[in-house]
């Protein structure tokens, strides 16, 4: 076996790297920061099968390298694999946690957010208009603020603690932070969320945190204190960076493909199609950590050993020509029902997908209808990607309005 393929943690050239991975095979051994290795699954069909395969699990106790002490405590990706929540739980424990969270995070609660999402979008666009003609950073002023405001209001984070939280979360999703910084941010974010839970226990409110505490207390020992804080962290991280990436990636895609933008503006194609094609072509998640093999698993002639870690290379699957045809690299919103794994598949399918779609569709439609002369202030190739293996987005989106 050759040396593992070294993934660049700075997020540059993700699509080129993914094309190389697909060429190397369906399951490719990759090297992550600190010499930690995993298997990247690079093809759509194999990934979809694996996401429904009972021979893989998400509990960190199944990771042999972790048990051998080879993954340092301040490893930059540690929070994705060690957070105590449904995303790292299997079987009955996963069903129990997901069921409890679903009690609080209902379709009704999301639907009730619809008018508020519209209101926040228009407030933020007013602030964008104040910066006219620009250049202004649309990620900072709009794409990021929308999901951050929505998720903080949903969870019940008081306004004065949001900036602090934002700093910690940005560091937790970076793949280039050093160990001390990762550990310091972990302490800060867990402390802040524990304060939030304590405050909601004292003074319940109409928010998700209160709903999760109630679900916890009504039925005895269902969501433990750790799980509650872990769930809030998961919702917070999952709920805003991804959606911000979706909005920025869609804006870049539409501005660099004016023929496609024209199709949504004249209602030939619905906004939802632009969102779905962005999720496939340049979705918010690149590599998603981790799953572990419960036994030796053969994928297209490569054997993944029991205890090995597996990354789902969601962005690689999104441009897999075997699944999407020879024009997989083209952004084409007229593609009939683009298939993608941007929200994963199987029992861990993203719980927030309806909210993310609601936010992205509302945001894009309002943005382009309001600013008919919206344009990138810099060529798309100069935009700097977020320094992350997991997150696929740009650090800033300078535009003129
Ligand atoms: C465009 C935006 C989003 C994307 C691309 C996205 C992507 C994902 C992915 C890939 C997973 C599954 C990981 C796996 O298979 O292990 C996931 C799970 C999850 N997401 Fe999202 N997400 C988004 C928005 C949201 C939002 C807005 C929320 C909540 C407010 C959310 C909450 C969750 C939760 C709770 C899970 C865990 C589900 C489970 O383990 O059973 N996500 N998301």
Coordinates of C-alpha atoms and ligand atoms in Angstrom, one line a residue:
X1 CA 0.0 0.0 0.0
X2 CA 1.3 3.5 -0.9
X3 CA 1.5 6.5 1.5
X4 CA -1.8 8.1 2.5
X5 CA -2.9 11.0 0.4
X6 CA -2.3 14.2 2.4
X7 CA -5.4 16.4 2.6
X8 CA -4.7 20.1 2.7
X9 CA -6.3 21.5 5.8
X10 CA -6.5 25.1 4.5
X11 CA -9.5 24.4 2.2
X12 CA -7.7 25.5 -1.0
X13 CA -8.4 23.5 -4.2
X14 CA -10.9 21.2 -2.7
X15 CA -12.5 20.3 -6.0
X16 CA -9.1 19.5 -7.6
X17 CA -8.2 17.4 -4.6
X18 CA -11.5 15.6 -4.7
X19 CA -11.0 14.8 -8.5
X20 CA -7.6 13.4 -7.6
X21 CA -9.1 11.3 -4.8
X22 CA -11.8 9.9 -7.2
X23 CA -9.1 9.0 -9.7
X24 CA -7.2 7.1 -6.9
X25 CA -10.2 4.9 -6.0
X26 CA -13.5 4.6 -4.3
X27 CA -11.9 4.2 -0.8
X28 CA -8.6 6.2 -0.5
X29 CA -6.5 6.3 2.6
X30 CA -5.9 10.0 3.5
X31 CA -3.7 11.8 6.1
X32 CA -5.3 14.5 8.3
X33 CA -3.6 17.0 10.6
X34 CA -1.2 15.4 13.2
X35 CA -0.6 12.4 11.0
X36 CA -4.1 10.9 11.8
X37 CA -5.3 8.7 9.0
X38 CA -8.8 7.8 7.6
X39 CA -10.4 6.4 4.5
X40 CA -12.1 8.9 2.2
X41 CA -15.1 7.5 0.3
X42 CA -15.1 9.4 -3.0
X43 CA -18.0 8.0 -5.1
X44 CA -21.7 8.8 -4.8
X45 CA -23.1 5.2 -4.9
X46 CA -20.5 3.7 -2.6
X47 CA -21.1 6.5 -0.1
X48 CA -24.8 6.2 -0.2
X49 CA -24.5 2.5 0.4
X50 CA -22.0 3.0 3.3
X51 CA -24.3 5.6 5.0
X52 CA -26.9 2.8 5.3
X53 CA -24.5 0.0 6.2
X54 CA -24.8 -1.5 9.6
X55 CA -21.1 -2.4 9.5
X56 CA -20.1 1.2 10.2
X57 CA -20.8 3.2 13.4
X58 CA -20.2 6.7 14.7
X59 CA -19.3 6.1 18.4
X60 CA -15.7 7.2 19.0
X61 CA -15.2 4.0 21.1
X62 CA -14.9 2.1 17.8
X63 CA -11.9 4.1 16.6
X64 CA -8.8 1.9 17.1
X65 CA -6.3 4.9 16.7
X66 CA -8.1 6.8 19.4
X67 CA -8.0 3.8 21.7
X68 CA -4.2 3.5 21.0
X69 CA -3.8 7.2 22.1
X70 CA -2.7 8.3 18.6
X71 CA -5.2 11.2 18.3
X72 CA -4.1 14.1 20.5
X73 CA -6.7 15.8 22.8
X74 CA -6.3 19.2 20.9
X75 CA -6.6 17.6 17.5
X76 CA -8.2 20.3 15.2
X77 CA -11.1 17.9 14.2
X78 CA -11.7 16.6 17.7
X79 CA -15.0 18.4 18.3
X80 CA -16.6 16.7 15.3
X81 CA -15.8 13.2 16.7
X82 CA -16.0 13.7 20.4
X83 CA -19.1 15.9 20.9
X84 CA -21.7 14.0 23.0
X85 CA -24.8 14.2 20.9
X86 CA -26.8 12.2 18.4
X87 CA -24.2 12.8 15.7
X88 CA -21.7 10.5 17.5
X89 CA -24.3 8.0 18.8
X90 CA -25.5 4.7 17.3
X91 CA -28.4 2.4 17.6
X92 CA -30.8 2.9 20.5
X93 CA -28.8 5.8 22.0
X94 CA -29.1 7.6 18.6
X95 CA -32.8 6.9 18.3
X96 CA -33.4 8.1 21.8
X97 CA -31.5 11.4 21.4
X98 CA -32.8 12.1 17.9
X99 CA -36.4 11.4 19.1
X100 CA -36.0 13.8 22.0
X101 CA -34.5 16.6 20.0
X102 CA -37.2 16.1 17.3
X103 CA -39.8 16.7 20.1
X104 CA -38.4 20.2 20.5
X105 CA -37.3 20.9 17.0
X106 CA -40.6 20.1 15.3
X107 CA -41.7 20.9 11.8
X108 CA -44.2 23.3 13.5
X109 CA -41.4 25.2 15.2
X110 CA -39.5 25.5 11.9
X111 CA -42.6 26.6 10.1
X112 CA -43.3 29.2 12.8
X113 CA -39.8 30.6 11.9
X114 CA -40.9 31.4 8.3
X115 CA -42.2 35.0 8.9
X116 CA -39.2 35.7 11.3
X117 CA -36.7 34.4 8.7
X118 CA -38.3 36.8 6.1
X119 CA -38.1 39.7 8.6
X120 CA -34.5 39.0 9.5
X121 CA -33.6 38.8 5.7
X122 CA -35.2 42.2 5.0
X123 CA -33.5 43.8 8.1
X124 CA -30.2 42.5 7.0
X125 CA -30.7 43.6 3.4
X126 CA -31.5 47.1 4.7
X127 CA -28.1 47.1 6.4
X128 CA -26.5 45.9 3.1
X129 CA -28.2 48.8 1.3
X130 CA -26.7 51.2 3.7
X131 CA -23.3 50.1 2.5
X132 CA -24.1 50.8 -1.1
X133 CA -22.6 50.8 -3.6
X134 CA -19.9 48.8 -1.8
X135 CA -17.7 46.9 -1.9
X136 CA -19.2 45.2 1.1
X137 CA -18.6 41.8 2.6
X138 CA -21.9 39.9 1.9
X139 CA -20.9 36.9 3.9
X140 CA -20.4 39.0 7.0
X141 CA -23.3 41.4 6.5
X142 CA -25.9 38.9 5.3
X143 CA -25.0 35.2 4.6
X144 CA -23.6 34.6 8.0
X145 CA -25.8 36.9 10.1
X146 CA -29.0 35.3 8.9
X147 CA -28.5 31.7 10.1
X148 CA -26.6 32.9 13.2
X149 CA -29.5 35.1 14.2
X150 CA -32.0 32.4 13.4
X151 CA -30.3 29.6 15.3
X152 CA -29.5 31.9 18.3
X153 CA -33.1 32.9 18.5
X154 CA -34.3 29.4 18.1
X155 CA -31.9 28.1 20.9
X156 CA -32.5 31.2 23.0
X157 CA -28.9 32.6 23.2
X158 CA -29.1 36.1 24.6
X159 CA -27.9 38.8 22.1
X160 CA -25.0 40.0 24.3
X161 CA -23.3 36.5 24.2
X162 CA -23.6 35.9 20.4
X163 CA -20.3 37.5 19.4
X164 CA -18.4 35.5 22.0
X165 CA -20.1 32.3 20.8
X166 CA -19.3 33.1 17.2
X167 CA -15.6 33.4 17.9
X168 CA -15.4 30.0 19.6
X169 CA -17.5 28.3 17.0
X170 CA -15.4 29.6 14.1
X171 CA -12.3 28.3 15.8
X172 CA -13.9 24.9 16.5
X173 CA -14.7 24.4 12.8
X174 CA -11.2 25.4 11.6
X175 CA -8.7 22.6 10.7
X176 CA -5.6 24.8 11.3
X177 CA -6.0 25.9 14.9
X178 CA -3.3 24.7 17.3
X179 CA -4.0 22.4 20.2
X180 CA -4.1 25.1 23.0
X181 CA -6.5 27.2 21.1
X182 CA -8.8 24.3 20.3
X183 CA -8.8 23.3 24.0
X184 CA -9.4 26.9 25.2
X185 CA -12.3 27.4 22.8
X186 CA -13.8 24.1 23.8
X187 CA -13.8 25.2 27.5
X188 CA -15.3 28.6 26.5
X189 CA -18.1 27.2 24.4
X190 CA -19.0 24.4 26.8
X191 CA -19.0 27.0 29.7
X192 CA -21.2 29.4 27.7
X193 CA -23.7 26.7 26.8
X194 CA -23.8 25.3 30.4
X195 CA -24.6 28.9 31.6
X196 CA -27.4 29.0 29.0
X197 CA -28.9 25.8 30.2
X198 CA -28.7 27.0 33.8
X199 CA -30.4 30.2 32.9
X200 CA -33.3 28.4 31.1
X201 CA -33.8 26.1 34.0
X202 CA -34.2 29.2 36.2
X203 CA -36.4 31.1 33.7
X204 CA -38.0 28.8 31.0
X205 CA -38.8 30.5 27.7
X206 CA -40.4 29.6 24.4
X207 CA -37.2 28.3 22.8
X208 CA -35.5 25.0 21.9
X209 CA -33.2 24.9 25.0
X210 CA -36.3 25.1 27.2
X211 CA -38.0 22.5 25.1
X212 CA -35.0 20.1 25.4
X213 CA -34.8 20.6 29.2
X214 CA -38.5 19.8 29.4
X215 CA -38.1 16.7 27.3
X216 CA -35.2 15.7 29.5
X217 CA -37.1 16.2 32.8
X218 CA -40.5 14.9 31.9
X219 CA -39.2 11.4 31.2
X220 CA -36.5 10.8 33.8
X221 CA -32.9 10.3 32.7
X222 CA -33.3 10.7 29.0
X223 CA -31.1 13.6 27.8
X224 CA -28.2 13.8 30.2
X225 CA -26.7 17.2 31.1
X226 CA -23.7 16.4 28.8
X227 CA -26.0 15.4 26.0
X228 CA -28.0 18.6 26.4
X229 CA -24.9 20.8 26.1
X230 CA -23.5 18.6 23.2
X231 CA -26.9 18.8 21.4
X232 CA -26.9 22.6 21.7
X233 CA -23.3 22.8 20.4
X234 CA -24.2 20.5 17.5
X235 CA -27.3 22.6 16.5
X236 CA -25.3 25.8 16.8
X237 CA -22.4 24.6 14.7
X238 CA -24.5 22.6 12.2
X239 CA -27.1 25.3 12.1
X240 CA -25.2 28.4 11.0
X241 CA -21.7 27.8 9.3
X242 CA -23.3 25.3 6.9
X243 CA -26.2 27.6 6.0
X244 CA -23.9 30.6 5.6
X245 CA -21.7 28.6 3.2
X246 CA -24.8 27.5 1.3
X247 CA -25.9 31.1 0.8
X248 CA -22.4 32.4 -0.2
X249 CA -21.7 29.5 -2.5
X250 CA -25.1 29.9 -4.2
X251 CA -24.5 33.7 -4.7
X252 CA -21.0 33.1 -6.2
X253 CA -22.4 30.3 -8.5
X254 CA -25.3 32.5 -9.7
X255 CA -23.1 35.6 -10.2
X256 CA -20.6 33.7 -12.2
X257 CA -23.3 32.0 -14.3
X258 CA -25.5 34.9 -15.4
X259 CA -27.4 32.6 -17.8
X260 CA -28.5 30.5 -14.9
X261 CA -29.4 33.5 -12.8
X262 CA -31.6 34.8 -15.6
X263 CA -33.6 31.5 -15.4
X264 CA -34.5 32.0 -11.8
X265 CA -35.1 35.7 -12.1
X266 CA -37.7 35.2 -14.9
X267 CA -39.2 32.3 -13.0
X268 CA -38.3 29.6 -15.6
X269 CA -36.7 27.7 -12.8
X270 CA -37.6 27.9 -9.0
X271 CA -35.2 29.2 -6.4
X272 CA -35.3 25.8 -4.8
X273 CA -33.5 24.4 -7.9
X274 CA -30.7 26.9 -7.6
X275 CA -30.3 25.8 -3.9
X276 CA -30.3 22.1 -4.7
X277 CA -27.8 22.4 -7.5
X278 CA -25.5 24.5 -5.2
X279 CA -25.8 21.7 -2.6
X280 CA -24.6 19.2 -5.2
X281 CA -22.0 21.3 -7.1
X282 CA -20.4 23.3 -4.3
X283 CA -22.2 22.3 -1.1
X284 CA -21.4 23.6 2.4
X285 CA -19.6 20.4 3.5
X286 CA -16.4 19.0 2.0
X287 CA -15.3 16.0 4.1
X288 CA -17.5 14.8 6.9
X289 CA -15.8 13.1 9.9
X290 CA -16.1 10.2 11.1
X291 CA -17.5 6.8 10.8
X292 CA -15.7 3.6 12.0
X293 CA -15.6 0.1 10.5
X294 CA -17.1 -2.5 12.9
X295 CA -15.5 -5.3 10.9
X296 CA -13.3 -5.5 7.8
X297 CA -15.2 -4.0 4.9
X298 CA -14.3 -4.3 1.2
X299 CA -15.1 -1.4 -1.1
X300 CA -14.2 -1.8 -4.8
X301 CA -11.3 -4.1 -4.0
X302 CA -9.9 -2.0 -1.0
X303 CA -10.2 -3.4 2.5
X304 CA -11.0 -1.0 5.3
X305 CA -9.9 -2.7 8.5
X306 CA -12.1 -3.0 11.6
X307 CA -11.5 0.1 13.8
X308 CA -10.4 2.3 10.9
X309 CA -11.9 5.8 10.6
X310 CA -13.9 6.7 7.5
X311 CA -14.6 10.2 6.1
X312 CA -17.5 10.8 3.8
X313 CA -16.2 13.0 1.0
X314 CA -19.5 14.7 0.3
X315 CA -18.1 17.2 -2.1
X316 CA -16.4 14.5 -4.1
X317 CA -19.6 12.6 -4.4
X318 CA -21.4 15.8 -5.6
X319 CA -19.2 15.9 -8.7
X320 CA -18.9 12.2 -9.4
X321 CA -19.4 11.8 -13.1
X322 CA -20.5 8.2 -12.6
X323 CA -23.5 9.5 -10.7
X324 CA -24.2 12.9 -12.4
X325 CA -22.9 12.3 -15.9
X326 CA -19.9 13.7 -17.9
X327 CA -21.0 17.3 -17.1
X328 CA -20.8 16.8 -13.3
X329 CA -18.5 19.8 -13.1
X330 CA -21.0 22.1 -14.6
X331 CA -23.4 24.2 -12.5
X332 CA -26.7 23.6 -14.2
X333 CA -29.9 24.5 -12.3
X334 CA -32.1 22.9 -15.0
X335 CA -30.7 19.4 -14.1
X336 CA -33.8 17.3 -13.4
X337 CA -33.8 16.6 -9.6
X338 CA -30.1 16.8 -8.8
X339 CA -29.1 14.0 -6.5
X340 CA -26.7 15.0 -3.7
X341 CA -25.6 13.8 -0.3
X342 CA -25.1 17.3 1.1
X343 CA -27.4 16.5 4.0
X344 CA -26.1 13.0 4.3
X345 CA -28.3 9.9 4.1
X346 CA -29.7 7.2 6.3
X347 CA -30.4 7.5 10.1
X348 CA -28.1 10.6 10.5
X349 CA -29.8 12.6 7.7
X350 CA -29.6 16.2 8.6
X351 CA -32.3 17.2 11.1
X352 CA -32.0 20.9 10.0
X353 CA -32.4 20.4 6.3
X354 CA -35.9 22.0 6.1
X355 CA -34.7 25.1 8.1
X356 CA -31.5 25.4 5.9
X357 CA -33.6 25.2 2.7
X358 CA -36.1 27.7 4.1
X359 CA -33.3 30.2 5.0
X360 CA -31.4 29.8 1.7
X361 CA -34.4 30.1 -0.6
X362 CA -35.8 33.1 1.2
X363 CA -32.3 34.8 1.4
X364 CA -31.4 34.3 -2.3
X365 CA -34.8 35.4 -3.7
X366 CA -34.9 38.5 -1.6
X367 CA -31.3 39.4 -2.3
X368 CA -31.4 39.1 -6.1
X369 CA -34.8 40.8 -6.3
X370 CA -33.7 43.7 -4.3
X371 CA -30.2 44.3 -5.8
X372 CA -30.6 43.8 -9.6
X373 CA -27.0 45.0 -10.1
X374 CA -25.4 42.8 -7.5
X375 CA -21.8 41.8 -8.7
X376 CA -18.7 40.3 -7.3
X377 CA -16.2 43.0 -6.4
X378 CA -13.3 40.6 -7.0
X379 CA -12.8 37.7 -9.5
X380 CA -14.2 34.5 -8.0
X381 CA -10.8 32.8 -8.2
X382 CA -9.4 35.4 -5.7
X383 CA -11.9 34.5 -3.0
X384 CA -10.2 32.9 0.0
X385 CA -11.6 29.6 1.2
X386 CA -12.4 28.9 4.9
X387 CA -9.4 27.0 6.4
X388 CA -11.2 23.8 7.0
X389 CA -11.4 20.2 5.7
X390 CA -15.0 20.0 6.7
X391 CA -16.5 23.4 5.8
X392 CA -16.6 24.5 2.2
X393 CA -17.1 28.2 1.9
X394 CA -15.2 31.5 1.5
X395 CA -13.9 33.7 4.3
X396 CA -15.3 36.9 2.8
X397 CA -17.6 37.7 -0.2
X398 CA -16.9 41.2 -1.4
X399 CA -19.7 42.5 -3.7
X400 CA -21.0 45.8 -5.0
X401 CA -24.7 46.3 -4.9
Ligands
LIG1 C1 -27.1 23.8 4.4 C2 -27.0 23.6 5.7 C3 -26.7 22.3 6.3 C4 -25.9 21.2 5.8 C5 -25.2 21.1 4.5 C6 -25.9 20.2 6.8 C7 -25.3 19.0 6.7 C8 -25.4 17.9 7.6 C9 -24.8 16.7 7.4 C10 -23.8 16.3 6.3 C11 -25.1 15.9 8.5 C12 -24.9 14.4 8.7 C13 -23.6 13.9 9.2 C14 -23.6 12.4 9.2 O1 -24.0 11.7 8.3 O2 -23.0 12.0 10.1 C15 -26.0 16.7 9.3 C16 -26.5 16.3 10.5 C17 -27.2 17.1 11.4 N1 -27.6 18.4 11.1 FE1 -27.3 19.5 9.4 N2 -26.7 20.6 7.9 C18 -27.2 21.9 7.6 C19 -28.0 22.6 8.4 C20 -28.4 22.3 9.6 C21 -29.3 23.1 10.5 C22 -29.8 24.5 10.1 C23 -29.4 22.4 11.6 C24 -30.2 22.7 12.9 C25 -30.7 23.8 13.2 C26 -28.8 21.1 11.5 C27 -28.8 20.1 12.4 C28 -28.2 18.9 12.2 C29 -28.3 17.8 13.2 C30 -29.0 17.9 14.6 C31 -27.7 16.7 12.7 C32 -27.4 15.3 13.3 C33 -28.4 14.3 12.9 C34 -28.1 12.9 13.4 O3 -26.9 12.6 13.7 O4 -29.1 12.1 13.5 N3 -28.2 21.1 10.3 N4 -26.1 17.9 8.8

